[in-house]
mmCIF file of C-alpha atoms in Angstrom:
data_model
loop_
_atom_site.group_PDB
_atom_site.id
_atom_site.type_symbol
_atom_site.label_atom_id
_atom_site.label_comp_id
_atom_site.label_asym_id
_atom_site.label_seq_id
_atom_site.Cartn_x
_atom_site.Cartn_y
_atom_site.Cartn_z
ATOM 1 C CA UNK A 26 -10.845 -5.015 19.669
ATOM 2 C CA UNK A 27 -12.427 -6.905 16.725
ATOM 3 C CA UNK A 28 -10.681 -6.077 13.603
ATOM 4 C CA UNK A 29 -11.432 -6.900 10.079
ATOM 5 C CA UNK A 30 -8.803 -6.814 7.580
ATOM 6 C CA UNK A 31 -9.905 -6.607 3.760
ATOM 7 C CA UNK A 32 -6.884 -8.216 1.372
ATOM 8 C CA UNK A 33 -5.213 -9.686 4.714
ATOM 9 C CA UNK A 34 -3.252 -12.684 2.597
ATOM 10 C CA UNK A 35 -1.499 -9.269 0.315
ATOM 11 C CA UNK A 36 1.610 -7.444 1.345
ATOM 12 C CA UNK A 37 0.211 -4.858 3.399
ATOM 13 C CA UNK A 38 -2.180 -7.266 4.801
ATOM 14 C CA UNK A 39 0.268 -9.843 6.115
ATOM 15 C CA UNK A 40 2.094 -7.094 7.766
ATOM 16 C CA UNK A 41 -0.748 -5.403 9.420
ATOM 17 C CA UNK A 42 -1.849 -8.935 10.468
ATOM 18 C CA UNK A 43 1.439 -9.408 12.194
ATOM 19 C CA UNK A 44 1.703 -6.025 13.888
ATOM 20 C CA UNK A 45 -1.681 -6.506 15.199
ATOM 21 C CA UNK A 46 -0.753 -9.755 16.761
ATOM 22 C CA UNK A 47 2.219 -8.366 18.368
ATOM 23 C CA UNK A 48 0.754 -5.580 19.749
ATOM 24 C CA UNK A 49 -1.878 -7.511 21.502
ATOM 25 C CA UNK A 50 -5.677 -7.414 22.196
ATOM 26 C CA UNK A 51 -6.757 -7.672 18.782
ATOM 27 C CA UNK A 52 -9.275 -10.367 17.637
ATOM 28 C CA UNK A 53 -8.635 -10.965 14.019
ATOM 29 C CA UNK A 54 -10.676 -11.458 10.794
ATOM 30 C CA UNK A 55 -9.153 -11.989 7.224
ATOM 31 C CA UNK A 56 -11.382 -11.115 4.401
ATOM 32 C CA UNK A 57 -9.605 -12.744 1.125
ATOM 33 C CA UNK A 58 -11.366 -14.057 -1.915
ATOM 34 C CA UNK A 59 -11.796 -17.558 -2.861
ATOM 35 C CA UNK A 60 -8.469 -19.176 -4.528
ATOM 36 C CA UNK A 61 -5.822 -16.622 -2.385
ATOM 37 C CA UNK A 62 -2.674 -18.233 -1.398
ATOM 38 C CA UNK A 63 -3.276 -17.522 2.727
ATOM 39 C CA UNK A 64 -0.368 -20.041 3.223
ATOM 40 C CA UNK A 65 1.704 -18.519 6.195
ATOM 41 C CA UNK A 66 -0.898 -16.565 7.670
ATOM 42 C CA UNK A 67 -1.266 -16.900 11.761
ATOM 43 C CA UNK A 68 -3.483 -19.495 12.070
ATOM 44 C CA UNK A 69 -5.627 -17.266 14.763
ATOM 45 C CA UNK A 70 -6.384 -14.993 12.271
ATOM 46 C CA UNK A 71 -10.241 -15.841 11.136
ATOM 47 C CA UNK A 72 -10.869 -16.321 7.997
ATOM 48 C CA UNK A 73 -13.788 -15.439 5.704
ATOM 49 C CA UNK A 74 -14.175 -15.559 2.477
ATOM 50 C CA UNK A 75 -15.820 -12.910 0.369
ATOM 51 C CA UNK A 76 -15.618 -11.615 -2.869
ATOM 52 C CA UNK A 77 -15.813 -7.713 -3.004
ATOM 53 C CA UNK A 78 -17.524 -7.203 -6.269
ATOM 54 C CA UNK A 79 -20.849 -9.026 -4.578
ATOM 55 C CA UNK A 80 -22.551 -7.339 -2.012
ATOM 56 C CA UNK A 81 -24.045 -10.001 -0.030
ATOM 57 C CA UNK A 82 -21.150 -12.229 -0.043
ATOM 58 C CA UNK A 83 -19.227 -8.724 1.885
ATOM 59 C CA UNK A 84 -22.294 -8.232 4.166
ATOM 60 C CA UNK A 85 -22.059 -11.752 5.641
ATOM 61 C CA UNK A 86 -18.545 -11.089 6.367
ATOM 62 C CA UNK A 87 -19.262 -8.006 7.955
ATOM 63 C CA UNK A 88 -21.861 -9.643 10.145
ATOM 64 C CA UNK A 89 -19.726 -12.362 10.923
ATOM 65 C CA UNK A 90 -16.799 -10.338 12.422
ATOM 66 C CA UNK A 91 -18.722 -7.449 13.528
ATOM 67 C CA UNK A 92 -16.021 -5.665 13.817
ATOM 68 C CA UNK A 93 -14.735 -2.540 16.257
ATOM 69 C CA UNK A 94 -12.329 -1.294 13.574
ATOM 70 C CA UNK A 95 -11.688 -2.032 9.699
ATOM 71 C CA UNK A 96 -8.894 -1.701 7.759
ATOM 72 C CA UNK A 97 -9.858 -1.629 3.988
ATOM 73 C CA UNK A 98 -6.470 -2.763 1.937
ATOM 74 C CA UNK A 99 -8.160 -5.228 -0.472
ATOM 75 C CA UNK A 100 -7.210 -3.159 -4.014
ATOM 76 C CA UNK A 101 -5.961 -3.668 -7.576
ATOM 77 C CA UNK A 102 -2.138 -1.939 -6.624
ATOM 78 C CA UNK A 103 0.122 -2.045 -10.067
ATOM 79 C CA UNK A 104 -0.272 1.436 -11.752
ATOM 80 C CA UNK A 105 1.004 -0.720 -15.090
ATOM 81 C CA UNK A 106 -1.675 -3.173 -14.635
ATOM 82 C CA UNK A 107 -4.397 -0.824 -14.453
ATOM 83 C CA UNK A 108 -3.024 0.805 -17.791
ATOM 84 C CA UNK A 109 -3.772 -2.941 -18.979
ATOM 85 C CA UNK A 110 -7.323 -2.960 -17.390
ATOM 86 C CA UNK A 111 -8.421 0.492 -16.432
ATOM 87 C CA UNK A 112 -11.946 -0.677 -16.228
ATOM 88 C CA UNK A 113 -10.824 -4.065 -14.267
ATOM 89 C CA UNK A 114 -9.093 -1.833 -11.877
ATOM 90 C CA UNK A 115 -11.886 0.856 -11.322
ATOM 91 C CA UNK A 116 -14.611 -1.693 -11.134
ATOM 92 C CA UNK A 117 -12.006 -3.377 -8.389
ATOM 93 C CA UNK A 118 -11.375 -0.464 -6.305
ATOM 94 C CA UNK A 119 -14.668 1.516 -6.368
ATOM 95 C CA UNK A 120 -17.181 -0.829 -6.314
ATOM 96 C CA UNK A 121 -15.421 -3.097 -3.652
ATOM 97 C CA UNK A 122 -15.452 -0.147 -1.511
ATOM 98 C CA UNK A 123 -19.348 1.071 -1.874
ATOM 99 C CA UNK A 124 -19.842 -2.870 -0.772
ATOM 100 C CA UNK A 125 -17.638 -2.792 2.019
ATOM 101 C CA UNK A 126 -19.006 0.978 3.258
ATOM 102 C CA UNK A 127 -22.714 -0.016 2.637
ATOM 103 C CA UNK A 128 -21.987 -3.364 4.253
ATOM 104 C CA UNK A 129 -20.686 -1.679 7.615
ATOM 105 C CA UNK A 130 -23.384 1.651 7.169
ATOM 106 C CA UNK A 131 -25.634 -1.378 8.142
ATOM 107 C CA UNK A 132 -23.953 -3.536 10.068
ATOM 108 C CA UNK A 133 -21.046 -2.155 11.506
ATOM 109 C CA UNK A 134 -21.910 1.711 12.438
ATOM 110 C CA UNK A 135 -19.782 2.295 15.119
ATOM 111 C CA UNK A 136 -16.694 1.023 13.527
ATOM 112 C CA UNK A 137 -13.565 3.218 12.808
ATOM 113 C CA UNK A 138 -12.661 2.088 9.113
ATOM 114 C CA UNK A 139 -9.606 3.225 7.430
ATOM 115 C CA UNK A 140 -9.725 3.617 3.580
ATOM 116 C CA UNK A 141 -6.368 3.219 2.256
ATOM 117 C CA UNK A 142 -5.768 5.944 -0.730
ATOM 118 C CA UNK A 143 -1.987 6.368 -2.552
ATOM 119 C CA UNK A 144 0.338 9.139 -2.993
ATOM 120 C CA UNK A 145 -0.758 8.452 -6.644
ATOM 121 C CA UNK A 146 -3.537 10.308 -6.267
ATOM 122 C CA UNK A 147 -1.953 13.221 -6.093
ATOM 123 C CA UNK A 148 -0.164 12.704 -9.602
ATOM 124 C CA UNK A 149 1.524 16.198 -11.612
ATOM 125 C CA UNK A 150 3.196 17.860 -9.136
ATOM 126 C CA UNK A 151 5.099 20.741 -9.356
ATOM 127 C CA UNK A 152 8.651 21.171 -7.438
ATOM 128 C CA UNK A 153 7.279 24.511 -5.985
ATOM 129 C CA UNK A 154 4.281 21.930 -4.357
ATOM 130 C CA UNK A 155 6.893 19.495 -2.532
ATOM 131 C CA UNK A 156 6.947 18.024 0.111
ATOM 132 C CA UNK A 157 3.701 17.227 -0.720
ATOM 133 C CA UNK A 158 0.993 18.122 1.910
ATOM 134 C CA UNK A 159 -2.714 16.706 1.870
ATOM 135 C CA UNK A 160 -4.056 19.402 0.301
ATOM 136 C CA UNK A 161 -2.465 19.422 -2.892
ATOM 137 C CA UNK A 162 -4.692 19.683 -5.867
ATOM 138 C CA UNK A 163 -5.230 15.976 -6.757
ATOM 139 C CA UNK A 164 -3.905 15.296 -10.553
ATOM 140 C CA UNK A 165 -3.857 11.700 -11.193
ATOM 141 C CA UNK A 166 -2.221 10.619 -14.637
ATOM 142 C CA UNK A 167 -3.337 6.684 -14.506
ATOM 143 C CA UNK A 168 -6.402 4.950 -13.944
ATOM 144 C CA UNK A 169 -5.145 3.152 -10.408
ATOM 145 C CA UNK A 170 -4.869 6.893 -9.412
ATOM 146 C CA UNK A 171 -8.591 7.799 -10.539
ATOM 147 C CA UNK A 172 -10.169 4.532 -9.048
ATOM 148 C CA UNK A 173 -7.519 5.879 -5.857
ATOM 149 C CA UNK A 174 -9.325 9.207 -5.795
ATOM 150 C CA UNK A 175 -12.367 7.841 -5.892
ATOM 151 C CA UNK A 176 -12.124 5.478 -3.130
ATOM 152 C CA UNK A 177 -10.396 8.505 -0.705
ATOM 153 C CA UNK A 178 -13.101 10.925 -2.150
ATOM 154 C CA UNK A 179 -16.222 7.980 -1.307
ATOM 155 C CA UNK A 180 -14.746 7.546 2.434
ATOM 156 C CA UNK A 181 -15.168 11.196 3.097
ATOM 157 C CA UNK A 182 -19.059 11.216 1.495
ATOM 158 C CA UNK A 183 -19.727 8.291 3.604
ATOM 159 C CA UNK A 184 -18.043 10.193 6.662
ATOM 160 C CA UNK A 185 -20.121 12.794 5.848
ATOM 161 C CA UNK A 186 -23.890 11.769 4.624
ATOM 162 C CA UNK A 187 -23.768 7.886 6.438
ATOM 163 C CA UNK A 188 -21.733 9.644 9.547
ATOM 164 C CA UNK A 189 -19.132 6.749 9.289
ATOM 165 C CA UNK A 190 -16.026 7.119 11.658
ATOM 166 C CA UNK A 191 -14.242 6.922 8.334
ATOM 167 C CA UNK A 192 -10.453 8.024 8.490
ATOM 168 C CA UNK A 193 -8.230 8.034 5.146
ATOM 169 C CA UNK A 194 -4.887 7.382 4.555
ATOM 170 C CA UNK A 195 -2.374 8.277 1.449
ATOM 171 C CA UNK A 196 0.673 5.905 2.029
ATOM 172 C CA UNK A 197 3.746 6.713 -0.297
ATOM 173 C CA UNK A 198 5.598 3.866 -1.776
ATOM 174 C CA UNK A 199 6.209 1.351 0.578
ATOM 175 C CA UNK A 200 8.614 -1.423 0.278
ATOM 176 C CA UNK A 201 9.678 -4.812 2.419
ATOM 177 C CA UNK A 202 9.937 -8.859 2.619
ATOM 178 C CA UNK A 203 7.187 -10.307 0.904
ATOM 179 C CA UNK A 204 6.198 -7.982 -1.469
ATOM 180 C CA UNK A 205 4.940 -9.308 -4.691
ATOM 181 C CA UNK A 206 6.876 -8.967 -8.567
ATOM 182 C CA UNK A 207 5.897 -6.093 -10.242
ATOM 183 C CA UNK A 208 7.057 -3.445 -8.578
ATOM 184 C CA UNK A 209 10.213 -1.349 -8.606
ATOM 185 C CA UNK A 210 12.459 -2.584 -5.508
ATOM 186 C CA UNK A 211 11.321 -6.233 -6.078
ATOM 187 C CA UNK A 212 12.088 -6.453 -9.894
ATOM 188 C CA UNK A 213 15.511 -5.803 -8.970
ATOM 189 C CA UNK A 214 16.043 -7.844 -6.131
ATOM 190 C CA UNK A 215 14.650 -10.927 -8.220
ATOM 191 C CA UNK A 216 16.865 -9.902 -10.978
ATOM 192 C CA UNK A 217 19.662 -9.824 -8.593
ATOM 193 C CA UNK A 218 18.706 -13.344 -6.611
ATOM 194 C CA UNK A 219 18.728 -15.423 -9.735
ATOM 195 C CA UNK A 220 22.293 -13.650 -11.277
ATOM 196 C CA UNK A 221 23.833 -14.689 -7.484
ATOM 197 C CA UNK A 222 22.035 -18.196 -7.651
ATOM 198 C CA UNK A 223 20.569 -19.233 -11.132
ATOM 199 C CA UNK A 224 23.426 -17.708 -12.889
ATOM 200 C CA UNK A 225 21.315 -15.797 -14.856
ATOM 201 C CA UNK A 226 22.862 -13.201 -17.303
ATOM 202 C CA UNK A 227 23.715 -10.226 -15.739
ATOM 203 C CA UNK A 228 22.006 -7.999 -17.467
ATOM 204 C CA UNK A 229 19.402 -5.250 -15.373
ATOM 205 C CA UNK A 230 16.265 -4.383 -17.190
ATOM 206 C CA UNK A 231 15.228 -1.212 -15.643
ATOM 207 C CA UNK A 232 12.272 1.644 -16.665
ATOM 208 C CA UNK A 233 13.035 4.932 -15.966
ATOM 209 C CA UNK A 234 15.502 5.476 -13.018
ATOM 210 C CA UNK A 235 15.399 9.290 -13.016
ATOM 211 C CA UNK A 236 12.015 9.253 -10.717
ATOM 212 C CA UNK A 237 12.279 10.834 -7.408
ATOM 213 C CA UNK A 238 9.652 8.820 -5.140
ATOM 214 C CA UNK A 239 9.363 8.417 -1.630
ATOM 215 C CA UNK A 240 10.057 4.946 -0.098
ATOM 216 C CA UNK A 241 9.518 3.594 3.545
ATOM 217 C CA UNK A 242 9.497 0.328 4.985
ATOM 218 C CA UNK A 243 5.873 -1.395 4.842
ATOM 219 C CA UNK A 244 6.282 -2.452 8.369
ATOM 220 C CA UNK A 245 6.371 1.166 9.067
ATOM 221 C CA UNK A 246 3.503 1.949 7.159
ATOM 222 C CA UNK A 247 0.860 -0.535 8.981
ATOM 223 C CA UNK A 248 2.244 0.929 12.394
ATOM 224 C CA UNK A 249 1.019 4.044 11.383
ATOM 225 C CA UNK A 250 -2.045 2.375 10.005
ATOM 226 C CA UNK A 251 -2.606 0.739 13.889
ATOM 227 C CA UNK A 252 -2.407 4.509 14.947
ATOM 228 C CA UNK A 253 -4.699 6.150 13.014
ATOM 229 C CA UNK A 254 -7.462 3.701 13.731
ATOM 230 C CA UNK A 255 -6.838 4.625 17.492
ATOM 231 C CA UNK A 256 -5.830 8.208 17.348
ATOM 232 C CA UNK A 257 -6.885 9.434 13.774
ATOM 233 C CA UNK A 258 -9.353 12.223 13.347
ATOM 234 C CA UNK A 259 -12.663 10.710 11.098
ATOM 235 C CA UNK A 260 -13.197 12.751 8.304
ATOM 236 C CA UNK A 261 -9.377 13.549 7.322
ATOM 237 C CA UNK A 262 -6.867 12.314 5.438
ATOM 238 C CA UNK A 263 -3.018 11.811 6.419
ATOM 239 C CA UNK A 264 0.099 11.058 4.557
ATOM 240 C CA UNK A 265 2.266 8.208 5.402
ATOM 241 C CA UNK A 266 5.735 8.760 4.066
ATOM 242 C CA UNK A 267 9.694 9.087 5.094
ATOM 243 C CA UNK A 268 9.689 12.603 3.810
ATOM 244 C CA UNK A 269 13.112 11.840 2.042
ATOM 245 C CA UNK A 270 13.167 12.116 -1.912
ATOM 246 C CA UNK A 271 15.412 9.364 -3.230
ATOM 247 C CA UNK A 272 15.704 8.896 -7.036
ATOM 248 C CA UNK A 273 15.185 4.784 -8.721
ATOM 249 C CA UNK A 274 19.204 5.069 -9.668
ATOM 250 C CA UNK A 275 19.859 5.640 -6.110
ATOM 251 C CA UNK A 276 17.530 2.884 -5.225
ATOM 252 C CA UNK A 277 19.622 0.207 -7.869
ATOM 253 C CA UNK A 278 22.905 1.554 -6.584
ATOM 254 C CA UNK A 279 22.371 0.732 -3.470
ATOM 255 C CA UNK A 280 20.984 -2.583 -3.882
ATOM 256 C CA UNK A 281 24.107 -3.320 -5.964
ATOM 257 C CA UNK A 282 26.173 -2.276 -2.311
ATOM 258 C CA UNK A 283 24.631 -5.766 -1.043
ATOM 259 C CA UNK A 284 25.856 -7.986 -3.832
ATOM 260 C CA UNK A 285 28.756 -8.754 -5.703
ATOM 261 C CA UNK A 286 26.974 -9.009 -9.190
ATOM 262 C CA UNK A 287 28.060 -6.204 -11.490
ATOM 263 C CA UNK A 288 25.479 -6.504 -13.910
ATOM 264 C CA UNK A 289 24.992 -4.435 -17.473
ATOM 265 C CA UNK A 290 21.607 -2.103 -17.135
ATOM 266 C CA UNK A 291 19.475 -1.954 -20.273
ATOM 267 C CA UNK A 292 16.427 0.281 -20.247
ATOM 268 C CA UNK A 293 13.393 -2.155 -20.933
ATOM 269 C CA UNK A 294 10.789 0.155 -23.049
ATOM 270 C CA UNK A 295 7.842 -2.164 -21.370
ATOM 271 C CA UNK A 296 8.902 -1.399 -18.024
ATOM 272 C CA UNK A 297 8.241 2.598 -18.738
ATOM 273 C CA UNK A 298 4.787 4.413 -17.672
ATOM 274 C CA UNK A 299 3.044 6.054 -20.429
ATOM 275 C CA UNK A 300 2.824 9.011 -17.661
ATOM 276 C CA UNK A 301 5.631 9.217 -15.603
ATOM 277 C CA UNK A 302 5.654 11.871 -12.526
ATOM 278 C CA UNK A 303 9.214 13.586 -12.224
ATOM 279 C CA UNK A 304 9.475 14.026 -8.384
ATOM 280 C CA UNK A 305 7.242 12.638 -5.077
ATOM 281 C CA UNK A 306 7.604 12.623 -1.732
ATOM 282 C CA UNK A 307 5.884 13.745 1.431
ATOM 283 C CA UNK A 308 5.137 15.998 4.441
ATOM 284 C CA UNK A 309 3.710 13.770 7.201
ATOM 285 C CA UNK A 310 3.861 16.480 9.774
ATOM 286 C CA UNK A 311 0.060 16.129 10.215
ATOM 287 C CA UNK A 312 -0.041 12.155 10.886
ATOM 288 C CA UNK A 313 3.244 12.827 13.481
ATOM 289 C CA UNK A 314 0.850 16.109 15.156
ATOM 290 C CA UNK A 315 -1.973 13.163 15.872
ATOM 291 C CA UNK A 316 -0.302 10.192 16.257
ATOM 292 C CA UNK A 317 3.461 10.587 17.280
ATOM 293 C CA UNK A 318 4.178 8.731 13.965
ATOM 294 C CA UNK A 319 7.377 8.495 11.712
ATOM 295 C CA UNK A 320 9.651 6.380 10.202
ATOM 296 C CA UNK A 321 12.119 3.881 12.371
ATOM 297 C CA UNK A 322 13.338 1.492 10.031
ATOM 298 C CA UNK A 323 16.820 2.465 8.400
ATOM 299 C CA UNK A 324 16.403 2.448 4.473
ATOM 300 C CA UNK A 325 19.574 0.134 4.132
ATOM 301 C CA UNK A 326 17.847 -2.167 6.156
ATOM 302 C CA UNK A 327 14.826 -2.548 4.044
ATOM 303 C CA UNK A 328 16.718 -3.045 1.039
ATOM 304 C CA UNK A 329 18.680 -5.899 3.034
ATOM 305 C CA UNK A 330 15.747 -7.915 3.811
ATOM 306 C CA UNK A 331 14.018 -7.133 0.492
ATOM 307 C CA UNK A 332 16.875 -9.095 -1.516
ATOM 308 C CA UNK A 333 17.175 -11.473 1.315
ATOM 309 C CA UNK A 334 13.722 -11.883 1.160
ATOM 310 C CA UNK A 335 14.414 -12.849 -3.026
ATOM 311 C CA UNK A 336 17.275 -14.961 -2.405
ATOM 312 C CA UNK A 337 14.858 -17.340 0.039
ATOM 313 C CA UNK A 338 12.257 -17.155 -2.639
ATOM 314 C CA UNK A 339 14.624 -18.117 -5.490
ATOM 315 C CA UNK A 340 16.545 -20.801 -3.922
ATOM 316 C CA UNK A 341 13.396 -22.248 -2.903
#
């Protein structure tokens, strides 16, 4: 099978690269713009470089891999960043997608394509409404969520009017090695690497740790990416999630199990969300009915190699 993978040198990418390869029978292609680190990639991977936002520069990288299957992960991904640049972010996520769909409504036809949406998108939930299932009433409360929408909303018009074999997916947080700062589990396990080795001050800045979200291990999450390209129905949409609700206290308390820093925590007013969702997490019974997927990898595990993946970073 001839796979393209859009964002292949960002987290998700590098994992879904890697699974790919392991698994077997998979001809590689990279799309990543110009400048990306793509240091550590697998060298058999092919590269092309393309920048979304211009259409011919994604249809020669469609021709060139003319691929079987794509998996679209290329996105703007901090919810605080996009508070910074909503228009950045929606110009990043929507119109990178119409490229990428046009480019393959010409090109690439036949292809199953997998749009990558975000729990975000379902946004004010109720407690009555959880787990959540897919069809929720969509609610987002930040502009990644809208430009997330929109992207899950455009893969199911292009399913439908430009009969793409378009399936969607809305992963729930998803954590592991490599993942960049910025986000929840990795502020803390930098904060943590550089009180064990920089002796930095132990002091936590935290945001709110009252959230209830639902976490799984990103390795986890591109398996189930694999199997809905293979076994995923074009047209719907599937949750990826554990199904467990664990609260952002729970998450620091744990992390503190793997170290022997006992550091002060100090709520950090820039690390709050103007709109803050109470409680998250999801029903994936539909993704395990048509693919046999779930979870594997134990939480504690993920949280290991997280901060071990920190303290290599750091001491580097």
């Amino acid at each position: 099978m001839r796979v393209l993978i859009t964002g292949v040198a960002g987290f998700a990418g590098r994992h879904l690269a890697a699974h790919l390869f392991a698994q077997g029978g998979h001809e590689i292609w990279g799309l990543s713009r110009a400048g990306r680190d793509v240091g550590g990639l697998d060298p058999a991977i092919r590269m092309t470089v393309a920048d979304l936002m211009d259409r011919d520069s994604v249809e020669q990288a469609v021709a060139d891999a003319r691929p079987d299957a794509v998996y679209h992960l290329a996105s703007q991904a901090s919810v605080m960043r996009s508070f910074e640049s909503p228009l950045e972010t929606l110009q990043n996520n929507i119109v990178g997608q119409v490229h990428l769909l046009d480019a393959c409504v010409k090109l690439a036809p036949e292809a199953r394509i997998l749009v990558i949406g975000s729990n975000e998108e379902y946004g004010l939930t109720d407690p009555s409404e959880l787990p959540i299932e897919e069809h929720k009433e969509l609610r987002p409360v930040s502009p990644y969520a809208v430009s997330k929408v929109t992207q899950d909303m455009l893969g199911h018009q292009y399913f439908r009017a430009r009969m793409l074999q378009v399936v969607r997916a809305r992963p729930f947080t998803h954590i592991g090695p490599g993942q960049a700062p910025g986000f929840v589990t990795t502020d803390f396990a930098q904060q943590v690497a550089r009180m064990e080795l920089c002796g930095a001050e132990p002091r936590m800045a935290v945001g709110n740790l009252s959230g209830v979200r639902d976490f799984s291990d990103v390795r986890d999450i591109v398996r189930g990416y694999r199997l809905l390209i293979e076994r995923g129905e074009p047209g719907e949409v599937y949750n990826l999630g554990s199904g467990v609700g664990r609260t952002i206290q729970s998450i620091l308390d744990d992390l503190l199990v793997l170290t022997t820093v006992r550091p002060e925590v100090v709520v950090d007013p820039a690390r709050m969300r103007p709109s803050e969702i109470p409680a998250m997490y999801a029903d994936c019974s539909k993704i395990e009915a048509a693919t046999g997927w779930r979870t594997e990898i134990p939480f504690e595990q993920t949280l290991r190699d997280v901060l071990d993946d920190w303290r290599a970073r750091v001491r580097a």
